[in-house]
Structure formats: C-alpha cells, structure tokens
Amino acid sequence: MRLTWKSMDKMRCFRKRSLFPFLSFLIVFLLFFNLFMDGGYVLEAEKTQAAEMLMHSANSERYVHTFRDRSNFSGTINVTYRYLAGIPLPRKKYLTIGLSSVKRKKGNYLLETIKSIFDQSSYEELKEIVVVVHLADFDVIWCENLVQEITRKFAHHIIAGRLLVIQAPKEYYPSLEGLKRNYNDPEDRVRFRSKQNVDYAFLLNFCTNLSDFYMMLEDDVRCSRNFLTALKKVITSREGSYWVTLEFSKLGYIGKLYNSRDLPRLAHFLLMFYQEMPCDWLLIHFRGLLAQKDVIRFKPSLFQHMGYYSSYKGAENKLKDDDFEEDSVDIPDNPPASIYTNINIFETYDTSKAYSSIADEYFWGKPPCTGDFFMIIFNKPAKISRIKIVTGSDDRQNDMLHHGALEVGQRSVDTKHGRQCTSYITLGEFKGGHIEVNNVDHKIGFDIECVRIVVTANQREWLIIRTISLWTMQPASQLKE
C-alpha cells in the first residue's frame, strides 16, 4: 500500500512538472497566433522568422555561448542560458538595452522600467531596439511569477523579438564565499556586489551580437520620450571620434552606452575582477584602460532613477539625476562645422567645447573687446530652424556676454584669416547673457553658412560661452559630407 501511495505521488509530481512546460508553450503559441491575426506589431519579414524560431523553442529551451573565464586561464566555460521568455530574431538591431534584476526585499520596479522603455519609444524606434532582461535571482517561484507577469503585460513585444528574458544558471557562477573584503565592506555587501558583477558579465556576454550598440540600465529607471532618437543624434555627432563609453545619466550603471564589439572584453573584465570592487568602479577602470581618459556625458540626461528601495537589503535609495528631462528629443543637431574666434582663449577651454553637447564643457576666454567675434562655419549650407546660446555659468555668472549680437551669414569665401561669409543678417541682441531665436528659416531667405556672435561693447569680465545649440530642418546625419 505504501509503495502504491509513493507511486501515485511520483505520478502527481511528474504531471505537475510536465504540465508547466506544456502550458508555457500553449500560451506562447496562442500569443503568436493572436499576433498573426492582429498584424500590427510585427513586420511581415519578421513574422516568418518568428514562426521558425517559435518552432525551434518548442524543442530547445536553451542557448549556448562560449565564454572565456579570465580568472581561470586553463580553459573556457560554456554558459547555457535559459530562455524564460522570447527568442532573438536573426536581424541585428541598432540598440540592445540590458537590465539585470534580482528579488528585492521591498518594492519591484522592473515592470515599470520595461513599460517606460516601450511607452517612450515611437513605432519606428521600436523596430530598432531589443530589451534583454537577465533575471539573476535563483528563487524559482519568484522568477516563474515574474515571467508570467512579463509575458502577460508585454506579449506583443516578446513575439516581435523586442523583449527577451533570460537566466544564467547558478552552477556557472564562481564561488561567492570567502571573498576579499576590500574597503572593509561587510561580508554580505561584498557578496552582493561580487555577484552583481557576474550578473552583468553574463548579461553582456549574451548581448554581444544582438545589435550595433548596447545601453546599460538598472531595473528601476524611467526613460525620456524618444530617447533612441536623442541617442542617435549623439552617436552621429561622435562619428570619426574615438570613445569607449558615452554616458546619458550621472547615476550608477544607468545610461551607459557601449559599442557592442566591446562587450566581450567588458564581460571578461567584470568576471576577472568580480570580487575586487563595485561594478560602477570597474566600468570607470575599463574605460580608462581602453584609453578614454575623460568622462563623456551628455545633457540632458535621458534616464532617471525612480526606485525608492535598493536591491541591497531594501535600503532606502532616493538618488535623482537633476539633469534629467522628460522631453529630451529637444537635443540640438549642431551640424558639422569649423569654429574659431579672435578672443584670447584660456588654457584648454577652446571653441569646440561651446558647440559640444557634452556636459560641463564650455568655451572660456579673456575679456573681449568691441568687434571681437566667435564664428561657426558649416561644412555645407544648412536650413536652421532654431538657435539658442547661453553664456556665463552658475558659479561664474558675471562671465557672460554683457553686450552682443547674433548674426547669420551666407556666401562663404576663403580669406587670409580663414573662411568667412560675405553678408550677414542680425537676428537679435543678447539679453542677460542669453539669446534664443525660433523660426529662423522663416525670418531669412537663404540657407545659412555662418553663425557669428559679435561683441558690441568692451567688458572687464571674462567670457564663458556655455552652450551653442542649433536645430536644423533635416536630420543632422544628412548634413554630413
């Protein structure tokens, strides 16, 4: 009799275990069928790809990457990732957004973060992104419940290949016991941040070939509207210049952009030094080792921390980025140009820094005189819709342009003093060190070749030109030669 009950118990357990994969497959199949009936979210070319991979997922729930463990030079480890939701499409995207998430003692912001990413993106932008969520917690019940919620809320995005949920199994993690207690951190703190480094390493490794660029976010973030369009403007403006990390937030791991070709090295780096220091410190060292000396951070910030409780022990975390703007699509185009001035430049605060959108960079010159100028000459004529120039700074408010005018010109020619325009129109005077002119293209009847700031009176104070922002009538990428 006892053997009979044991046998029945085993049968019940077997039925429960076998029923869950079947129900999961059934849900995915129904969602996919609904997508074909709806037809609104997936491109025709991608429907066939999704169908093929859906059939593949019925037979294989795992995906293998080769990952070299640099802390153990004797060989490699094959990380077999579990697909918890979604399968990547073969078509390479423009941007991968990576999130790593663990169970928190208080609060959970992951669903809000995913929702913000999708809600703040246009339909055209959605075609170019893929979001990868690494559930890096080994609580099976928590993971299953969260995957069910994600599948229910974001079904269309999963089927369209825009959202993947993965997990690296626990057996692939290095030991988290007996770790170095650098900086005299408590053992549990060292264990938490060391595991976090490995979480990110496995996430980066998985994302290597999904897109051209990779954006690192945390799982408690709010996005600005059309953030991808703003990112593209910045990436286009950096073409031809070397960079390792572009930053779109000044907080933690939020808003750090990488070339996807650098992800394998970054993943190896985090795994090699996983127990040495927190991830954000390692990211700084990685950037420096690849010869990017200075931080390249852009304003306004595109991402805002929204969580109230930290993933470490549920501690309060009220950090906010005061440079964040909800409508950051207003980032200027600033067409390619040559820039020069006859104002004496102080140290390394050169002219290009006023034209850059990098945070905390500006032009700084010695006291200007009447007739001095600051000149921008475009590589090719441009249709400008709006111009905004800000002088002075918060801590040096008097170092502004007290008396000046803004001019635009046409018909540039080469002279012994460099290229200059032969005719100018004055758009306005500076007031309080600022000037902003809208509808420029309606006020003038020509494509602009030069933008010139002219000093109209001597001043005793030095001059800071903090930002020069120009908006064009066409994408900046079309203005490149």
Short mmCIF file of C-alpha atoms in Angstrom, two decimals:
data_model
loop_
_atom_site.label_atom_id
_atom_site.label_comp_id
_atom_site.label_asym_id
_atom_site.label_seq_id
_atom_site.Cartn_x
_atom_site.Cartn_y
_atom_site.Cartn_z
CA MET A 1 0.00 0.00 0.00
CA ARG A 2 2.82 2.37 0.93
CA LEU A 3 4.53 1.67 -2.38
CA THR A 4 1.28 2.43 -4.19
CA TRP A 5 0.99 5.87 -2.50
CA LYS A 6 4.62 6.65 -3.31
CA SER A 7 3.99 5.70 -6.91
CA MET A 8 0.91 7.92 -7.04
CA ASP A 9 2.84 10.83 -5.50
CA LYS A 10 5.53 10.48 -8.14
CA MET A 11 2.89 10.46 -10.86
CA ARG A 12 1.32 13.67 -9.47
CA CYS A 13 4.73 15.37 -9.30
CA PHE A 14 5.52 14.22 -12.82
CA ARG A 15 2.21 15.59 -14.10
CA LYS A 16 2.88 19.00 -12.43
CA ARG A 17 6.38 19.19 -13.86
CA SER A 18 5.30 18.15 -17.34
CA LEU A 19 2.19 20.37 -17.32
CA PHE A 20 4.09 23.64 -16.78
CA PRO A 21 6.21 23.45 -19.99
CA PHE A 22 3.11 22.43 -21.94
CA LEU A 23 1.10 25.39 -20.62
CA SER A 24 4.02 27.73 -21.31
CA PHE A 25 4.23 26.52 -24.89
CA LEU A 26 0.45 26.81 -25.28
CA ILE A 27 0.48 30.43 -24.02
CA VAL A 28 3.29 31.38 -26.40
CA PHE A 29 1.54 29.65 -29.29
CA LEU A 30 -1.73 31.48 -28.60
CA LEU A 31 0.08 34.81 -28.31
CA PHE A 32 1.86 34.17 -31.58
CA PHE A 33 -1.41 33.20 -33.30
CA ASN A 34 -3.02 36.36 -31.94
CA LEU A 35 -0.12 38.38 -33.34
CA PHE A 36 -0.71 36.99 -36.82
CA MET A 37 -4.39 37.85 -36.54
CA ASP A 38 -3.62 41.36 -35.30
CA GLY A 39 -0.65 42.04 -37.62
CA GLY A 40 0.01 45.44 -36.08
CA TYR A 41 3.27 44.90 -34.27
CA VAL A 42 5.47 42.67 -36.38
CA LEU A 43 6.85 43.42 -39.81
CA GLU A 44 5.93 40.87 -42.50
CA ALA A 45 9.57 39.90 -42.94
CA GLU A 46 9.87 39.17 -39.23
CA LYS A 47 6.71 37.05 -38.95
CA THR A 48 8.30 34.15 -40.82
CA GLN A 49 11.46 34.44 -38.71
CA ALA A 50 9.39 34.46 -35.52
CA ALA A 51 7.46 31.38 -36.69
CA GLU A 52 10.65 29.45 -37.38
CA MET A 53 12.12 30.32 -34.01
CA LEU A 54 8.88 29.54 -32.22
CA MET A 55 9.07 26.03 -33.64
CA HIS A 56 12.70 25.89 -32.53
CA SER A 57 11.77 26.95 -29.00
CA ALA A 58 9.37 24.02 -28.68
CA ASN A 59 12.33 21.67 -28.96
CA SER A 60 15.10 23.70 -27.34
CA GLU A 61 14.81 25.94 -24.31
CA ARG A 62 18.50 26.76 -24.10
CA TYR A 63 21.08 28.79 -25.96
CA VAL A 64 24.82 28.29 -25.61
CA HIS A 65 27.53 30.96 -25.71
CA THR A 66 31.23 30.25 -25.31
CA PHE A 67 32.57 32.43 -22.53
CA ARG A 68 36.22 32.51 -21.51
CA ASP A 69 36.75 32.75 -17.76
CA ARG A 70 39.75 35.07 -17.48
CA SER A 71 40.13 34.29 -13.78
CA ASN A 72 40.85 30.68 -14.77
CA PHE A 73 43.21 30.58 -17.75
CA SER A 74 43.08 26.78 -18.02
CA GLY A 75 40.00 26.65 -20.21
CA THR A 76 36.60 28.01 -21.13
CA ILE A 77 33.13 27.64 -19.69
CA ASN A 78 30.03 27.21 -21.81
CA VAL A 79 27.23 29.28 -20.30
CA THR A 80 23.91 27.66 -21.15
CA TYR A 81 21.36 30.45 -20.80
CA ARG A 82 17.76 29.60 -20.01
CA TYR A 83 15.22 31.36 -22.22
CA LEU A 84 12.40 32.32 -19.88
CA ALA A 85 10.52 34.42 -22.45
CA GLY A 86 11.16 35.31 -26.08
CA ILE A 87 13.79 34.32 -28.63
CA PRO A 88 16.06 36.76 -30.50
CA LEU A 89 15.34 37.43 -34.16
CA PRO A 90 18.22 36.89 -36.60
CA ARG A 91 18.05 40.51 -37.82
CA LYS A 92 20.58 42.63 -35.95
CA LYS A 93 19.08 45.69 -34.25
CA TYR A 94 20.51 49.14 -33.65
CA LEU A 95 20.38 49.10 -29.83
CA THR A 96 20.19 46.47 -27.11
CA ILE A 97 19.01 47.63 -23.68
CA GLY A 98 20.26 45.34 -20.92
CA LEU A 99 18.61 45.01 -17.49
CA SER A 100 19.69 42.75 -14.66
CA SER A 101 17.15 42.17 -11.91
CA VAL A 102 17.01 40.35 -8.59
CA LYS A 103 14.34 39.89 -5.95
CA ARG A 104 14.11 42.92 -3.66
CA LYS A 105 13.12 42.91 0.00
CA LYS A 106 10.93 45.94 -0.73
CA GLY A 107 9.39 47.07 -3.98
CA ASN A 108 9.83 45.85 -7.54
CA TYR A 109 10.23 48.32 -10.38
CA LEU A 110 11.17 46.05 -13.28
CA LEU A 111 7.73 46.05 -14.95
CA GLU A 112 7.54 49.85 -14.74
CA THR A 113 11.02 50.11 -16.28
CA ILE A 114 10.13 47.84 -19.21
CA LYS A 115 6.86 49.74 -19.71
CA SER A 116 8.70 53.08 -19.75
CA ILE A 117 11.16 51.83 -22.39
CA PHE A 118 8.36 50.78 -24.74
CA ASP A 119 5.91 53.61 -23.96
CA GLN A 120 8.52 56.31 -24.55
CA SER A 121 9.50 54.89 -27.96
CA SER A 122 7.75 55.51 -31.26
CA TYR A 123 6.73 52.62 -33.52
CA GLU A 124 9.70 53.37 -35.79
CA GLU A 125 12.07 53.38 -32.80
CA LEU A 126 10.68 50.07 -31.52
CA LYS A 127 11.83 48.41 -34.73
CA GLU A 128 15.44 49.18 -33.80
CA ILE A 129 15.64 48.07 -30.17
CA VAL A 130 15.70 44.83 -28.23
CA VAL A 131 15.39 44.68 -24.45
CA VAL A 132 17.14 41.82 -22.64
CA VAL A 133 16.21 41.13 -19.02
CA HIS A 134 18.51 38.89 -17.00
CA LEU A 135 16.63 37.50 -14.01
CA ALA A 136 19.65 36.94 -11.82
CA ASP A 137 17.85 35.58 -8.78
CA PHE A 138 17.74 31.87 -8.02
CA ASP A 139 14.34 31.92 -6.31
CA VAL A 140 12.44 29.73 -8.79
CA ILE A 141 8.97 30.74 -7.62
CA TRP A 142 9.81 34.45 -7.85
CA CYS A 143 11.21 34.00 -11.36
CA GLU A 144 8.22 31.99 -12.58
CA ASN A 145 5.72 34.52 -11.22
CA LEU A 146 7.62 37.45 -12.68
CA VAL A 147 7.95 35.78 -16.09
CA GLN A 148 4.20 35.17 -16.14
CA GLU A 149 3.57 38.87 -15.40
CA ILE A 150 6.04 39.99 -18.06
CA THR A 151 4.50 37.59 -20.61
CA ARG A 152 1.00 38.83 -19.82
CA LYS A 153 1.85 42.56 -19.95
CA PHE A 154 4.28 42.59 -22.89
CA ALA A 155 3.08 39.75 -25.14
CA HIS A 156 3.35 41.65 -28.42
CA HIS A 157 6.88 42.82 -27.69
CA ILE A 158 8.00 39.29 -26.80
CA ILE A 159 6.59 37.80 -30.00
CA ALA A 160 8.08 40.64 -32.06
CA GLY A 161 11.54 39.80 -30.71
CA ARG A 162 11.79 43.13 -28.85
CA LEU A 163 11.84 41.60 -25.38
CA LEU A 164 13.84 38.63 -24.10
CA VAL A 165 14.02 37.25 -20.57
CA ILE A 166 16.99 35.02 -19.80
CA GLN A 167 18.80 33.46 -16.87
CA ALA A 168 22.34 32.15 -16.36
CA PRO A 169 22.05 29.08 -14.11
CA LYS A 170 23.60 29.15 -10.66
CA GLU A 171 26.13 26.41 -11.44
CA TYR A 172 28.03 28.77 -13.77
CA TYR A 173 28.68 31.34 -11.05
CA PRO A 174 32.05 31.46 -9.29
CA SER A 175 32.20 30.97 -5.55
CA LEU A 176 30.67 33.79 -3.53
CA GLU A 177 32.14 32.62 -0.24
CA GLY A 178 35.44 33.69 1.31
CA LEU A 179 35.69 36.76 -0.91
CA LYS A 180 38.18 39.58 -0.45
CA ARG A 181 36.89 42.25 1.91
CA ASN A 182 38.36 45.21 0.08
CA TYR A 183 37.47 48.64 1.53
CA ASN A 184 36.50 46.82 4.76
CA ASP A 185 32.97 46.21 3.45
CA PRO A 186 30.75 43.75 5.38
CA GLU A 187 30.77 40.19 4.03
CA ASP A 188 27.18 40.33 2.80
CA ARG A 189 27.87 43.61 0.98
CA VAL A 190 30.93 42.08 -0.73
CA ARG A 191 28.90 39.02 -1.69
CA PHE A 192 26.10 41.17 -3.13
CA ARG A 193 28.31 43.40 -5.28
CA SER A 194 30.53 40.49 -6.40
CA LYS A 195 27.50 38.55 -7.62
CA GLN A 196 26.21 41.69 -9.30
CA ASN A 197 29.43 41.94 -11.31
CA VAL A 198 28.95 38.37 -12.52
CA ASP A 199 25.26 39.05 -13.28
CA TYR A 200 26.29 41.89 -15.58
CA ALA A 201 29.13 39.87 -17.12
CA PHE A 202 26.73 37.11 -18.18
CA LEU A 203 24.21 39.66 -19.47
CA LEU A 204 26.85 41.48 -21.55
CA ASN A 205 28.12 38.19 -22.93
CA PHE A 206 24.64 37.19 -24.09
CA CYS A 207 24.01 40.56 -25.79
CA THR A 208 27.24 40.66 -27.79
CA ASN A 209 25.81 40.04 -31.27
CA LEU A 210 22.27 41.36 -30.95
CA SER A 211 22.86 44.96 -32.09
CA ASP A 212 25.37 47.65 -33.02
CA PHE A 213 25.22 49.40 -29.64
CA TYR A 214 24.43 48.39 -26.06
CA MET A 215 22.82 50.51 -23.34
CA MET A 216 23.23 49.54 -19.68
CA LEU A 217 20.27 50.38 -17.45
CA GLU A 218 19.16 49.42 -13.97
CA ASP A 219 15.79 47.81 -13.28
CA ASP A 220 14.30 50.90 -11.61
CA VAL A 221 14.55 53.56 -14.31
CA ARG A 222 12.26 55.96 -16.14
CA CYS A 223 13.09 56.96 -19.72
CA SER A 224 12.71 60.26 -21.53
CA ARG A 225 10.46 60.47 -24.57
CA ASN A 226 12.06 59.30 -27.84
CA PHE A 227 15.35 58.58 -26.09
CA LEU A 228 16.55 56.47 -29.05
CA THR A 229 16.27 59.45 -31.41
CA ALA A 230 18.33 61.53 -28.98
CA LEU A 231 20.91 58.72 -28.71
CA LYS A 232 21.20 58.55 -32.48
CA LYS A 233 21.85 62.28 -32.72
CA VAL A 234 24.69 61.99 -30.22
CA ILE A 235 26.20 58.88 -31.85
CA THR A 236 26.07 60.60 -35.25
CA SER A 237 27.80 63.67 -33.81
CA ARG A 238 30.63 61.44 -32.49
CA GLU A 239 31.33 59.72 -35.82
CA GLY A 240 35.05 59.80 -36.55
CA SER A 241 35.99 60.30 -32.88
CA TYR A 242 37.16 57.56 -30.51
CA TRP A 243 35.05 56.65 -27.50
CA VAL A 244 34.51 53.68 -25.22
CA THR A 245 31.62 54.82 -23.03
CA LEU A 246 29.05 57.54 -23.66
CA GLU A 247 27.03 58.46 -20.58
CA PHE A 248 23.41 59.65 -20.58
CA SER A 249 22.95 59.78 -16.82
CA LYS A 250 25.28 60.64 -13.98
CA LEU A 251 23.99 57.86 -11.71
CA GLY A 252 25.44 54.39 -11.15
CA TYR A 253 25.07 51.92 -14.01
CA ILE A 254 22.28 53.94 -15.62
CA GLY A 255 22.53 55.15 -19.21
CA LYS A 256 25.99 53.84 -20.11
CA LEU A 257 26.37 53.26 -23.87
CA TYR A 258 28.93 50.89 -25.43
CA ASN A 259 29.81 49.65 -28.88
CA SER A 260 28.67 46.03 -29.00
CA ARG A 261 32.11 45.00 -30.25
CA ASP A 262 33.48 45.92 -26.80
CA LEU A 263 31.01 43.77 -24.85
CA PRO A 264 33.10 40.55 -24.80
CA ARG A 265 36.08 42.41 -23.33
CA LEU A 266 33.88 44.16 -20.78
CA ALA A 267 32.24 40.88 -19.79
CA HIS A 268 35.65 39.22 -19.32
CA PHE A 269 36.86 42.23 -17.35
CA LEU A 270 33.92 42.14 -14.91
CA LEU A 271 34.33 38.40 -14.41
CA MET A 272 38.08 38.67 -13.85
CA PHE A 273 37.74 41.33 -11.14
CA TYR A 274 34.30 40.41 -9.84
CA GLN A 275 35.32 40.39 -6.18
CA GLU A 276 37.58 43.44 -6.23
CA MET A 277 35.18 46.42 -6.29
CA PRO A 278 31.66 47.55 -7.24
CA CYS A 279 30.59 47.41 -10.88
CA ASP A 280 30.44 51.18 -11.43
CA TRP A 281 34.07 51.48 -10.32
CA LEU A 282 35.11 48.66 -12.65
CA LEU A 283 33.36 50.42 -15.54
CA ILE A 284 35.50 53.50 -14.90
CA HIS A 285 38.70 51.41 -14.92
CA PHE A 286 37.62 49.63 -18.12
CA ARG A 287 37.07 52.94 -19.87
CA GLY A 288 40.49 54.18 -18.79
CA LEU A 289 42.29 51.01 -19.83
CA LEU A 290 40.85 51.42 -23.33
CA ALA A 291 42.32 54.93 -23.44
CA GLN A 292 39.25 57.08 -22.90
CA LYS A 293 40.64 59.34 -20.23
CA ASP A 294 37.71 61.66 -19.59
CA VAL A 295 34.04 61.09 -18.92
CA ILE A 296 31.87 61.86 -21.97
CA ARG A 297 28.47 62.66 -20.50
CA PHE A 298 25.62 64.39 -22.28
CA LYS A 299 22.88 66.72 -21.11
CA PRO A 300 20.02 66.46 -20.68
CA SER A 301 20.08 63.02 -19.07
CA LEU A 302 17.85 60.53 -20.84
CA PHE A 303 17.18 58.23 -17.87
CA GLN A 304 16.02 58.84 -14.32
CA HIS A 305 16.32 56.63 -11.24
CA MET A 306 12.80 56.03 -9.87
CA GLY A 307 13.26 53.29 -7.28
CA TYR A 308 12.87 54.10 -3.62
CA TYR A 309 14.32 50.90 -2.16
CA SER A 310 17.71 49.45 -3.12
CA SER A 311 18.12 45.86 -4.27
CA TYR A 312 20.69 45.54 -1.44
CA LYS A 313 18.79 44.77 1.77
CA GLY A 314 15.91 47.03 0.76
CA ALA A 315 17.81 50.10 1.94
CA GLU A 316 16.42 53.49 1.01
CA ASN A 317 17.85 54.97 -2.19
CA LYS A 318 16.48 58.40 -3.09
CA LEU A 319 19.11 59.36 -5.66
CA LYS A 320 17.80 61.50 -8.54
CA ASP A 321 19.50 62.90 -11.63
CA ASP A 322 18.77 66.64 -11.69
CA ASP A 323 19.85 66.81 -15.36
CA PHE A 324 17.01 64.50 -16.46
CA GLU A 325 14.37 65.89 -18.84
CA GLU A 326 11.22 64.03 -19.81
CA ASP A 327 11.23 65.50 -23.34
CA SER A 328 14.88 65.09 -24.29
CA VAL A 329 14.15 64.79 -28.01
CA ASP A 330 14.92 68.51 -28.00
CA ILE A 331 18.65 67.72 -28.18
CA PRO A 332 20.19 70.07 -30.81
CA ASP A 333 21.56 68.90 -34.16
CA ASN A 334 24.65 71.16 -34.35
CA PRO A 335 25.71 70.43 -37.95
CA PRO A 336 29.42 69.69 -38.63
CA ALA A 337 31.35 72.96 -38.69
CA SER A 338 34.65 74.77 -38.26
CA ILE A 339 34.79 77.07 -35.24
CA TYR A 340 37.19 79.88 -34.43
CA THR A 341 37.42 83.18 -32.54
CA ASN A 342 39.76 86.13 -32.09
CA ILE A 343 39.06 86.21 -28.33
CA ASN A 344 42.03 85.08 -26.23
CA ILE A 345 41.30 81.50 -25.10
CA PHE A 346 42.03 80.49 -21.50
CA GLU A 347 44.03 77.26 -21.16
CA THR A 348 42.15 74.32 -22.78
CA TYR A 349 38.66 75.86 -22.82
CA ASP A 350 38.68 76.02 -26.62
CA THR A 351 35.95 76.95 -29.10
CA SER A 352 34.75 73.40 -29.79
CA LYS A 353 33.60 72.99 -26.20
CA ALA A 354 30.85 75.59 -26.62
CA TYR A 355 29.49 73.68 -29.64
CA SER A 356 29.61 70.28 -27.94
CA SER A 357 26.65 68.76 -26.11
CA ILE A 358 28.95 67.11 -23.56
CA ALA A 359 28.04 68.06 -20.01
CA ASP A 360 30.29 70.52 -18.14
CA GLU A 361 32.27 71.61 -21.23
CA TYR A 362 32.36 75.26 -22.29
CA PHE A 363 34.42 77.95 -24.01
CA TRP A 364 36.25 80.38 -21.69
CA GLY A 365 38.06 83.44 -22.96
CA LYS A 366 39.71 86.56 -21.55
CA PRO A 367 37.80 89.90 -21.54
CA PRO A 368 36.57 90.60 -25.09
CA CYS A 369 36.54 93.97 -26.84
CA THR A 370 34.12 95.65 -29.22
CA GLY A 371 34.20 93.89 -32.57
CA ASP A 372 35.53 90.58 -31.26
CA PHE A 373 33.70 87.54 -32.63
CA PHE A 374 33.01 83.84 -32.21
CA MET A 375 32.44 82.20 -35.59
CA ILE A 376 30.78 78.93 -36.67
CA ILE A 377 31.11 77.99 -40.37
CA PHE A 378 29.19 74.92 -41.51
CA ASN A 379 30.80 72.31 -43.72
CA LYS A 380 27.83 72.79 -46.05
CA PRO A 381 24.86 75.23 -46.02
CA ALA A 382 22.07 74.29 -43.62
CA LYS A 383 18.43 75.14 -43.02
CA ILE A 384 18.36 76.26 -39.38
CA SER A 385 15.03 76.44 -37.57
CA ARG A 386 16.16 77.49 -34.08
CA ILE A 387 19.24 78.92 -32.35
CA LYS A 388 19.86 79.09 -28.61
CA ILE A 389 23.06 80.41 -26.99
CA VAL A 390 23.79 80.55 -23.26
CA THR A 391 26.78 82.41 -21.77
CA GLY A 392 28.06 82.53 -18.19
CA SER A 393 27.79 79.70 -15.67
CA ASP A 394 26.16 79.06 -12.32
CA ASP A 395 29.35 79.70 -10.38
CA ARG A 396 30.64 82.50 -12.66
CA GLN A 397 27.51 84.38 -13.58
CA ASN A 398 29.35 87.61 -14.44
CA ASP A 399 31.45 85.83 -17.08
CA MET A 400 28.63 86.25 -19.56
CA LEU A 401 28.34 88.28 -22.74
CA HIS A 402 27.02 91.61 -21.45
CA HIS A 403 26.63 93.25 -24.87
CA GLY A 404 26.49 91.22 -28.07
CA ALA A 405 24.57 90.34 -31.20
CA LEU A 406 23.76 87.14 -33.06
CA GLU A 407 24.24 87.12 -36.82
CA VAL A 408 23.80 84.55 -39.61
CA GLY A 409 25.56 84.73 -42.96
CA GLN A 410 25.81 83.31 -46.45
CA ARG A 411 28.26 83.08 -49.38
CA SER A 412 31.37 81.96 -47.53
CA VAL A 413 34.78 82.60 -49.12
CA ASP A 414 38.36 81.76 -48.21
CA THR A 415 40.40 84.67 -46.84
CA LYS A 416 43.84 85.03 -45.25
CA HIS A 417 42.02 84.89 -41.88
CA GLY A 418 40.14 81.70 -42.82
CA ARG A 419 36.71 81.14 -44.33
CA GLN A 420 34.17 83.91 -43.77
CA CYS A 421 30.75 84.84 -45.07
CA THR A 422 30.42 87.93 -47.24
CA SER A 423 27.00 89.05 -45.98
CA TYR A 424 25.24 88.83 -42.60
CA ILE A 425 21.80 89.46 -41.11
CA THR A 426 21.38 90.28 -37.41
CA LEU A 427 18.83 88.04 -35.68
CA GLY A 428 18.88 89.70 -32.27
CA GLU A 429 20.74 91.04 -29.23
CA PHE A 430 21.87 89.12 -26.16
CA LYS A 431 19.87 89.82 -23.01
CA GLY A 432 21.16 88.66 -19.64
CA GLY A 433 23.81 86.65 -21.45
CA HIS A 434 21.24 84.59 -23.39
CA ILE A 435 19.60 84.61 -26.78
CA GLU A 436 17.06 82.28 -28.38
CA VAL A 437 15.60 82.71 -31.86
CA ASN A 438 12.82 80.49 -33.18
CA ASN A 439 11.55 80.07 -36.76
CA VAL A 440 14.89 81.22 -38.15
CA ASP A 441 14.10 79.65 -41.54
CA HIS A 442 11.02 81.90 -41.79
CA LYS A 443 12.95 85.06 -40.95
CA ILE A 444 15.62 84.71 -43.65
CA GLY A 445 15.52 83.68 -47.29
CA PHE A 446 18.71 81.64 -47.61
CA ASP A 447 20.46 78.54 -46.33
CA ILE A 448 22.86 79.52 -43.55
CA GLU A 449 26.60 79.03 -43.91
CA CYS A 450 27.84 81.06 -40.90
CA VAL A 451 26.62 81.78 -37.37
CA ARG A 452 28.50 84.62 -35.68
CA ILE A 453 28.46 86.06 -32.16
CA VAL A 454 29.70 89.68 -32.21
CA VAL A 455 30.79 91.63 -29.10
CA THR A 456 29.21 95.11 -29.25
CA ALA A 457 30.89 96.71 -26.22
CA ASN A 458 34.08 96.25 -24.20
CA GLN A 459 33.71 94.31 -20.94
CA ARG A 460 36.03 93.79 -17.98
CA GLU A 461 34.77 90.29 -17.19
CA TRP A 462 35.97 87.14 -18.88
CA LEU A 463 33.57 85.34 -21.25
CA ILE A 464 32.12 81.86 -20.87
CA ILE A 465 30.03 80.53 -23.77
CA ARG A 466 28.36 77.58 -22.14
CA THR A 467 26.26 76.16 -24.97
CA ILE A 468 25.55 76.89 -28.62
CA SER A 469 22.53 74.87 -29.75
CA LEU A 470 21.28 74.73 -33.33
CA TRP A 471 18.28 72.83 -34.69
CA THR A 472 18.02 72.01 -38.37
CA MET A 473 15.10 71.34 -40.70
CA GLN A 474 16.53 67.91 -41.57
CA PRO A 475 18.40 65.18 -39.65
CA ALA A 476 22.00 66.10 -38.83
CA SER A 477 23.16 62.86 -40.50
CA GLN A 478 22.02 64.22 -43.86
CA LEU A 479 24.20 67.28 -43.37
CA LYS A 480 27.39 65.25 -43.19
CA GLU A 481 29.66 65.27 -46.17
#
